[in-house]
């Protein structure tokens, strides 16, 4: 038999490498921006079409390349940044593996134009799927322009795997920010489909952060600076009063390279200790500088994790530095820890324990945001559906099994079974019991049922809000004193995109100059809440959901608002509130899971208990 092992052709090897280096348009953006930085540019322009699926172009004013280097740059393991193994331990540049351009050129149509400073003439190279299509002299400005067109055009599986434009653009913006924040000495701009999203002039770190996140950051940022012989720390933390319920902004840069570190995050979070409400996260922008010899960056090309030599020492130092900054700037606990619980006050509709004969009257004043008890709201369609639900539960007793579907995040329908004998006893509802301010325990005929209070309330609100969308019946409470709210440029664009739907929820908002909206009114009966916090929370949750799922706008808005307004774990509930919650939950179309797909209810039969007690 003949030998069978062969070397892979370069184009195939490059495509395989590309799978590692370029997962999505944002990975190409990262690599190309880093190259532009390494070239010593002072101005870097990023132009994107269709979230990078059609075009990613980076124009820099860096050192440029000679004709030979331009051709070489697309070869695998071709780099100008290291020459010998020793160099690996002193790396200060962003790249050094020489893989990025070769990988990108393997899976896209790439046009490179480059001219060295002082040269008369530049060079233009076209490469498609690793194949050189043309190379010619060209007149172009000093520096480099790389256009990456139709990424993954020859890897349809990869292309189909890409998420919606909104999600891919979010990833690109993340990468853009990760490069732009630690390099305020370089001007950056980002254009997407002909709209300018960022225009960041040269400045200092604080100016850079304000240009990205909005000028309101001016009085939110607290400086941090401390030097030792193992690490220098410099940057800003956000005052605890402005902490976000969603993860907010957390940026570590190690030698100007963005890194993720759960360990170091913990150090910062713990420095904030008593200053943050339970469910909030510290936000920070911290530059750590260490000797390159003490870290291992020779890791997976796209990984953002790093190994430190002195991890423990850095942890301790970071924590004490943050504490010191918080102390120095006199930031003491000044937060109302229960604030968020007031956002949407229980009680829900009162239950007297006895179900009245349903009457079918559609209440024209029905307000989806109103769950508070009010004598003016008579038992209506909701009570009817509630009743039906109960009856359904009774009737399923025969099967002994209740099946229901949970909508999973990935949209796969997953069926899960509950096997409780599902008789909720009306009379038993009076004796619900709250566990750890988090769960509600209540009797069912065959045992007991445990309800997750936050998930349950989210479900209730979610259905109310969706229903209101459908029936166009949101109403607005006008604000006595309209408030303005400034967003960062990205969020501003998002609010504009969602404006119609946000208004359909009952918000009365209008544009008010650069990156700013004015809030004239908010959904009726959220009227006690702070309008700015309400809208801000809605957008924060929306962004979070946007990354996690592909739901449509209204569904996401409803989810985000429900999360925003729901009673939280940790809130103490009265007997009446618990009963109302249970009642409202079973009036829902889909009481068994929260909008995020997690279960709201679980049950235990007395048989289970008997077994445990070996009866
Ligand atoms: P690496 O960055 O790891 O060296 P790349 O494949 O990203 O590998 O780039 C290969 C080489 O091409 C770089 O080492 C650099 O010499 C050159 N290069 C790439 N982009 C630019 C640019 N924008 N300006 C100047 N030179 C560049
Ligand atoms: Mg590179």
PDB file of N, CA and C in Angstrom, residues 25-87:
ATOM      1  N   UNK A  25     -17.922  38.499  12.618  1.00  0.00           N
ATOM      2  CA  UNK A  25     -17.349  39.760  12.142  1.00  0.00           C
ATOM      3  C   UNK A  25     -16.553  40.500  13.224  1.00  0.00           C
ATOM      4  N   UNK A  26     -17.043  40.463  14.445  1.00  0.00           N
ATOM      5  CA  UNK A  26     -16.359  41.198  15.515  1.00  0.00           C
ATOM      6  C   UNK A  26     -14.922  40.713  15.711  1.00  0.00           C
ATOM      7  N   UNK A  27     -14.660  39.410  15.475  1.00  0.00           N
ATOM      8  CA  UNK A  27     -13.284  38.933  15.666  1.00  0.00           C
ATOM      9  C   UNK A  27     -12.364  39.535  14.620  1.00  0.00           C
ATOM     10  N   UNK A  28     -12.871  39.691  13.390  1.00  0.00           N
ATOM     11  CA  UNK A  28     -12.045  40.321  12.354  1.00  0.00           C
ATOM     12  C   UNK A  28     -11.798  41.787  12.715  1.00  0.00           C
ATOM     13  N   UNK A  29     -12.830  42.453  13.217  1.00  0.00           N
ATOM     14  CA  UNK A  29     -12.689  43.848  13.636  1.00  0.00           C
ATOM     15  C   UNK A  29     -11.582  43.977  14.674  1.00  0.00           C
ATOM     16  N   UNK A  30     -11.605  43.085  15.644  1.00  0.00           N
ATOM     17  CA  UNK A  30     -10.601  43.123  16.703  1.00  0.00           C
ATOM     18  C   UNK A  30      -9.196  42.991  16.119  1.00  0.00           C
ATOM     19  N   UNK A  31      -8.985  41.975  15.293  1.00  0.00           N
ATOM     20  CA  UNK A  31      -7.654  41.737  14.736  1.00  0.00           C
ATOM     21  C   UNK A  31      -7.175  42.932  13.916  1.00  0.00           C
ATOM     22  N   UNK A  32      -8.061  43.472  13.087  1.00  0.00           N
ATOM     23  CA  UNK A  32      -7.639  44.555  12.198  1.00  0.00           C
ATOM     24  C   UNK A  32      -7.380  45.845  12.978  1.00  0.00           C
ATOM     25  N   UNK A  33      -8.186  46.087  14.000  1.00  0.00           N
ATOM     26  CA  UNK A  33      -7.935  47.281  14.809  1.00  0.00           C
ATOM     27  C   UNK A  33      -6.615  47.155  15.552  1.00  0.00           C
ATOM     28  N   UNK A  34      -6.335  45.966  16.033  1.00  0.00           N
ATOM     29  CA  UNK A  34      -5.080  45.756  16.741  1.00  0.00           C
ATOM     30  C   UNK A  34      -3.882  45.953  15.811  1.00  0.00           C
ATOM     31  N   UNK A  35      -4.017  45.478  14.587  1.00  0.00           N
ATOM     32  CA  UNK A  35      -2.936  45.698  13.621  1.00  0.00           C
ATOM     33  C   UNK A  35      -2.707  47.185  13.388  1.00  0.00           C
ATOM     34  N   UNK A  36      -3.804  47.926  13.265  1.00  0.00           N
ATOM     35  CA  UNK A  36      -3.687  49.363  13.033  1.00  0.00           C
ATOM     36  C   UNK A  36      -2.997  50.045  14.214  1.00  0.00           C
ATOM     37  N   UNK A  37      -3.314  49.598  15.421  1.00  0.00           N
ATOM     38  CA  UNK A  37      -2.653  50.153  16.612  1.00  0.00           C
ATOM     39  C   UNK A  37      -1.171  49.823  16.607  1.00  0.00           C
ATOM     40  N   UNK A  38      -0.862  48.552  16.331  1.00  0.00           N
ATOM     41  CA  UNK A  38       0.534  48.115  16.303  1.00  0.00           C
ATOM     42  C   UNK A  38       1.336  48.902  15.272  1.00  0.00           C
ATOM     43  N   UNK A  39       0.637  49.394  14.232  1.00  0.00           N
ATOM     44  CA  UNK A  39       1.335  50.145  13.182  1.00  0.00           C
ATOM     45  C   UNK A  39       1.588  51.592  13.607  1.00  0.00           C
ATOM     46  N   UNK A  40       1.228  51.913  14.845  1.00  0.00           N
ATOM     47  CA  UNK A  40       1.530  53.241  15.376  1.00  0.00           C
ATOM     48  C   UNK A  40       0.581  54.319  14.886  1.00  0.00           C
ATOM     49  N   UNK A  41      -0.634  53.959  14.509  1.00  0.00           N
ATOM     50  CA  UNK A  41      -1.586  54.947  13.988  1.00  0.00           C
ATOM     51  C   UNK A  41      -2.029  55.916  15.078  1.00  0.00           C
ATOM     52  N   UNK A  42      -2.415  57.118  14.656  1.00  0.00           N
ATOM     53  CA  UNK A  42      -3.024  58.058  15.596  1.00  0.00           C
ATOM     54  C   UNK A  42      -4.485  58.299  15.234  1.00  0.00           C
ATOM     55  N   UNK A  43      -4.899  57.698  14.127  1.00  0.00           N
ATOM     56  CA  UNK A  43      -6.298  57.824  13.740  1.00  0.00           C
ATOM     57  C   UNK A  43      -6.736  56.522  13.076  1.00  0.00           C
ATOM     58  N   UNK A  44      -7.815  55.941  13.590  1.00  0.00           N
ATOM     59  CA  UNK A  44      -8.291  54.658  13.073  1.00  0.00           C
ATOM     60  C   UNK A  44      -9.787  54.765  12.812  1.00  0.00           C
ATOM     61  N   UNK A  45     -10.140  54.475  11.572  1.00  0.00           N
ATOM     62  CA  UNK A  45     -11.531  54.635  11.175  1.00  0.00           C
ATOM     63  C   UNK A  45     -12.102  53.266  10.825  1.00  0.00           C
ATOM     64  N   UNK A  46     -13.232  52.940  11.417  1.00  0.00           N
ATOM     65  CA  UNK A  46     -13.859  51.645  11.165  1.00  0.00           C
ATOM     66  C   UNK A  46     -15.193  51.865  10.451  1.00  0.00           C
ATOM     67  N   UNK A  47     -15.338  51.207   9.307  1.00  0.00           N
ATOM     68  CA  UNK A  47     -16.571  51.349   8.529  1.00  0.00           C
ATOM     69  C   UNK A  47     -17.203  49.968   8.366  1.00  0.00           C
ATOM     70  N   UNK A  48     -18.461  49.874   8.752  1.00  0.00           N
ATOM     71  CA  UNK A  48     -19.130  48.574   8.774  1.00  0.00           C
ATOM     72  C   UNK A  48     -20.402  48.638   7.936  1.00  0.00           C
ATOM     73  N   UNK A  49     -20.654  47.565   7.197  1.00  0.00           N
ATOM     74  CA  UNK A  49     -21.970  47.453   6.537  1.00  0.00           C
ATOM     75  C   UNK A  49     -22.622  46.149   6.972  1.00  0.00           C
ATOM     76  N   UNK A  50     -23.905  46.229   7.259  1.00  0.00           N
ATOM     77  CA  UNK A  50     -24.680  45.051   7.657  1.00  0.00           C
ATOM     78  C   UNK A  50     -23.984  44.258   8.762  1.00  0.00           C
ATOM     79  N   UNK A  51     -23.671  44.969   9.810  1.00  0.00           N
ATOM     80  CA  UNK A  51     -23.054  44.362  10.989  1.00  0.00           C
ATOM     81  C   UNK A  51     -21.801  43.554  10.636  1.00  0.00           C
ATOM     82  N   UNK A  52     -21.119  43.985   9.580  1.00  0.00           N
ATOM     83  CA  UNK A  52     -19.850  43.351   9.228  1.00  0.00           C
ATOM     84  C   UNK A  52     -20.002  42.183   8.277  1.00  0.00           C
ATOM     85  N   UNK A  53     -21.247  41.809   7.987  1.00  0.00           N
ATOM     86  CA  UNK A  53     -21.453  40.652   7.105  1.00  0.00           C
ATOM     87  C   UNK A  53     -21.102  41.016   5.660  1.00  0.00           C
ATOM     88  N   UNK A  54     -21.342  42.267   5.283  1.00  0.00           N
ATOM     89  CA  UNK A  54     -21.052  42.707   3.923  1.00  0.00           C
ATOM     90  C   UNK A  54     -19.682  43.379   3.829  1.00  0.00           C
ATOM     91  N   UNK A  55     -19.405  44.250   4.784  1.00  0.00           N
ATOM     92  CA  UNK A  55     -18.133  44.963   4.729  1.00  0.00           C
ATOM     93  C   UNK A  55     -17.597  45.320   6.118  1.00  0.00           C
ATOM     94  N   UNK A  56     -16.291  45.098   6.267  1.00  0.00           N
ATOM     95  CA  UNK A  56     -15.556  45.631   7.412  1.00  0.00           C
ATOM     96  C   UNK A  56     -14.362  46.351   6.813  1.00  0.00           C
ATOM     97  N   UNK A  57     -14.284  47.642   7.019  1.00  0.00           N
ATOM     98  CA  UNK A  57     -13.132  48.366   6.485  1.00  0.00           C
ATOM     99  C   UNK A  57     -12.452  49.144   7.599  1.00  0.00           C
ATOM    100  N   UNK A  58     -11.127  49.046   7.619  1.00  0.00           N
ATOM    101  CA  UNK A  58     -10.370  49.785   8.622  1.00  0.00           C
ATOM    102  C   UNK A  58      -9.350  50.646   7.903  1.00  0.00           C
ATOM    103  N   UNK A  59      -9.394  51.929   8.188  1.00  0.00           N
ATOM    104  CA  UNK A  59      -8.447  52.845   7.558  1.00  0.00           C
ATOM    105  C   UNK A  59      -7.580  53.437   8.664  1.00  0.00           C
ATOM    106  N   UNK A  60      -6.263  53.269   8.527  1.00  0.00           N
ATOM    107  CA  UNK A  60      -5.394  53.843   9.561  1.00  0.00           C
ATOM    108  C   UNK A  60      -4.349  54.745   8.931  1.00  0.00           C
ATOM    109  N   UNK A  61      -3.677  55.520   9.764  1.00  0.00           N
ATOM    110  CA  UNK A  61      -2.607  56.392   9.288  1.00  0.00           C
ATOM    111  C   UNK A  61      -1.272  55.945   9.876  1.00  0.00           C
ATOM    112  N   UNK A  62      -1.143  54.626  10.022  1.00  0.00           N
ATOM    113  CA  UNK A  62       0.072  54.070  10.623  1.00  0.00           C
ATOM    114  C   UNK A  62       1.222  53.948   9.630  1.00  0.00           C
ATOM    115  N   UNK A  63       2.188  53.100   9.974  1.00  0.00           N
ATOM    116  CA  UNK A  63       3.444  53.050   9.237  1.00  0.00           C
ATOM    117  C   UNK A  63       3.323  52.507   7.814  1.00  0.00           C
ATOM    118  N   UNK A  64       2.232  51.798   7.516  1.00  0.00           N
ATOM    119  CA  UNK A  64       2.085  51.253   6.167  1.00  0.00           C
ATOM    120  C   UNK A  64       3.040  50.095   5.914  1.00  0.00           C
ATOM    121  N   UNK A  65       2.956  49.511   4.713  1.00  0.00           N
ATOM    122  CA  UNK A  65       3.819  48.369   4.399  1.00  0.00           C
ATOM    123  C   UNK A  65       4.467  48.550   3.033  1.00  0.00           C
ATOM    124  N   UNK A  66       5.648  47.966   2.881  1.00  0.00           N
ATOM    125  CA  UNK A  66       6.293  47.932   1.568  1.00  0.00           C
ATOM    126  C   UNK A  66       5.533  46.937   0.702  1.00  0.00           C
ATOM    127  N   UNK A  67       5.858  46.930  -0.569  1.00  0.00           N
ATOM    128  CA  UNK A  67       5.165  46.023  -1.481  1.00  0.00           C
ATOM    129  C   UNK A  67       5.347  44.564  -1.062  1.00  0.00           C
ATOM    130  N   UNK A  68       6.591  44.215  -0.728  1.00  0.00           N
ATOM    131  CA  UNK A  68       6.871  42.831  -0.328  1.00  0.00           C
ATOM    132  C   UNK A  68       6.179  42.484   0.982  1.00  0.00           C
ATOM    133  N   UNK A  69       6.267  43.400   1.943  1.00  0.00           N
ATOM    134  CA  UNK A  69       5.613  43.134   3.232  1.00  0.00           C
ATOM    135  C   UNK A  69       4.108  42.979   3.055  1.00  0.00           C
ATOM    136  N   UNK A  70       3.543  43.803   2.172  1.00  0.00           N
ATOM    137  CA  UNK A  70       2.099  43.741   1.956  1.00  0.00           C
ATOM    138  C   UNK A  70       1.706  42.344   1.478  1.00  0.00           C
ATOM    139  N   UNK A  71       2.500  41.796   0.577  1.00  0.00           N
ATOM    140  CA  UNK A  71       2.219  40.459   0.065  1.00  0.00           C
ATOM    141  C   UNK A  71       2.454  39.421   1.152  1.00  0.00           C
ATOM    142  N   UNK A  72       3.557  39.587   1.875  1.00  0.00           N
ATOM    143  CA  UNK A  72       3.938  38.645   2.936  1.00  0.00           C
ATOM    144  C   UNK A  72       2.914  38.604   4.075  1.00  0.00           C
ATOM    145  N   UNK A  73       2.280  39.758   4.316  1.00  0.00           N
ATOM    146  CA  UNK A  73       1.432  39.855   5.515  1.00  0.00           C
ATOM    147  C   UNK A  73       0.298  38.825   5.488  1.00  0.00           C
ATOM    148  N   UNK A  74      -0.023  38.319   4.275  1.00  0.00           N
ATOM    149  CA  UNK A  74      -1.118  37.349   4.188  1.00  0.00           C
ATOM    150  C   UNK A  74      -0.647  35.906   4.338  1.00  0.00           C
ATOM    151  N   UNK A  75       0.661  35.715   4.494  1.00  0.00           N
ATOM    152  CA  UNK A  75       1.174  34.360   4.705  1.00  0.00           C
ATOM    153  C   UNK A  75       0.981  33.980   6.164  1.00  0.00           C
ATOM    154  N   UNK A  76       0.793  32.685   6.369  1.00  0.00           N
ATOM    155  CA  UNK A  76       0.634  32.229   7.745  1.00  0.00           C
ATOM    156  C   UNK A  76       1.979  32.318   8.486  1.00  0.00           C
ATOM    157  N   UNK A  77       1.899  32.641   9.773  1.00  0.00           N
ATOM    158  CA  UNK A  77       3.079  32.817  10.619  1.00  0.00           C
ATOM    159  C   UNK A  77       3.988  33.905  10.087  1.00  0.00           C
ATOM    160  N   UNK A  78       3.412  34.854   9.355  1.00  0.00           N
ATOM    161  CA  UNK A  78       4.204  35.989   8.890  1.00  0.00           C
ATOM    162  C   UNK A  78       3.923  37.162   9.810  1.00  0.00           C
ATOM    163  N   UNK A  79       4.937  37.592  10.527  1.00  0.00           N
ATOM    164  CA  UNK A  79       4.756  38.701  11.464  1.00  0.00           C
ATOM    165  C   UNK A  79       6.012  39.542  11.501  1.00  0.00           C
ATOM    166  N   UNK A  80       5.842  40.838  11.734  1.00  0.00           N
ATOM    167  CA  UNK A  80       6.997  41.703  11.895  1.00  0.00           C
ATOM    168  C   UNK A  80       7.281  41.913  13.376  1.00  0.00           C
ATOM    169  N   UNK A  81       6.510  41.230  14.223  1.00  0.00           N
ATOM    170  CA  UNK A  81       6.533  41.614  15.636  1.00  0.00           C
ATOM    171  C   UNK A  81       7.438  40.773  16.522  1.00  0.00           C
ATOM    172  N   UNK A  82       7.744  39.551  16.122  1.00  0.00           N
ATOM    173  CA  UNK A  82       8.752  38.803  16.868  1.00  0.00           C
ATOM    174  C   UNK A  82       9.710  38.124  15.899  1.00  0.00           C
ATOM    175  N   UNK A  83      10.936  37.949  16.343  1.00  0.00           N
ATOM    176  CA  UNK A  83      11.933  37.310  15.493  1.00  0.00           C
ATOM    177  C   UNK A  83      12.471  36.042  16.132  1.00  0.00           C
ATOM    178  N   UNK A  84      12.545  36.029  17.445  1.00  0.00           N
ATOM    179  CA  UNK A  84      13.072  34.853  18.130  1.00  0.00           C
ATOM    180  C   UNK A  84      12.179  34.513  19.322  1.00  0.00           C
ATOM    181  N   UNK A  85      12.307  33.296  19.799  1.00  0.00           N
ATOM    182  CA  UNK A  85      11.415  32.822  20.859  1.00  0.00           C
ATOM    183  C   UNK A  85      11.448  33.740  22.076  1.00  0.00           C
ATOM    184  N   UNK A  86      12.621  34.294  22.358  1.00  0.00           N
ATOM    185  CA  UNK A  86      12.772  35.169  23.523  1.00  0.00           C
ATOM    186  C   UNK A  86      11.826  36.367  23.487  1.00  0.00           C
ATOM    187  N   UNK A  87      11.599  36.847  22.265  1.00  0.00           N
ATOM    188  CA  UNK A  87      10.733  38.019  22.121  1.00  0.00           C
ATOM    189  C   UNK A  87       9.346  37.778  22.716  1.00  0.00           C
TER     190      UNK A  87
END
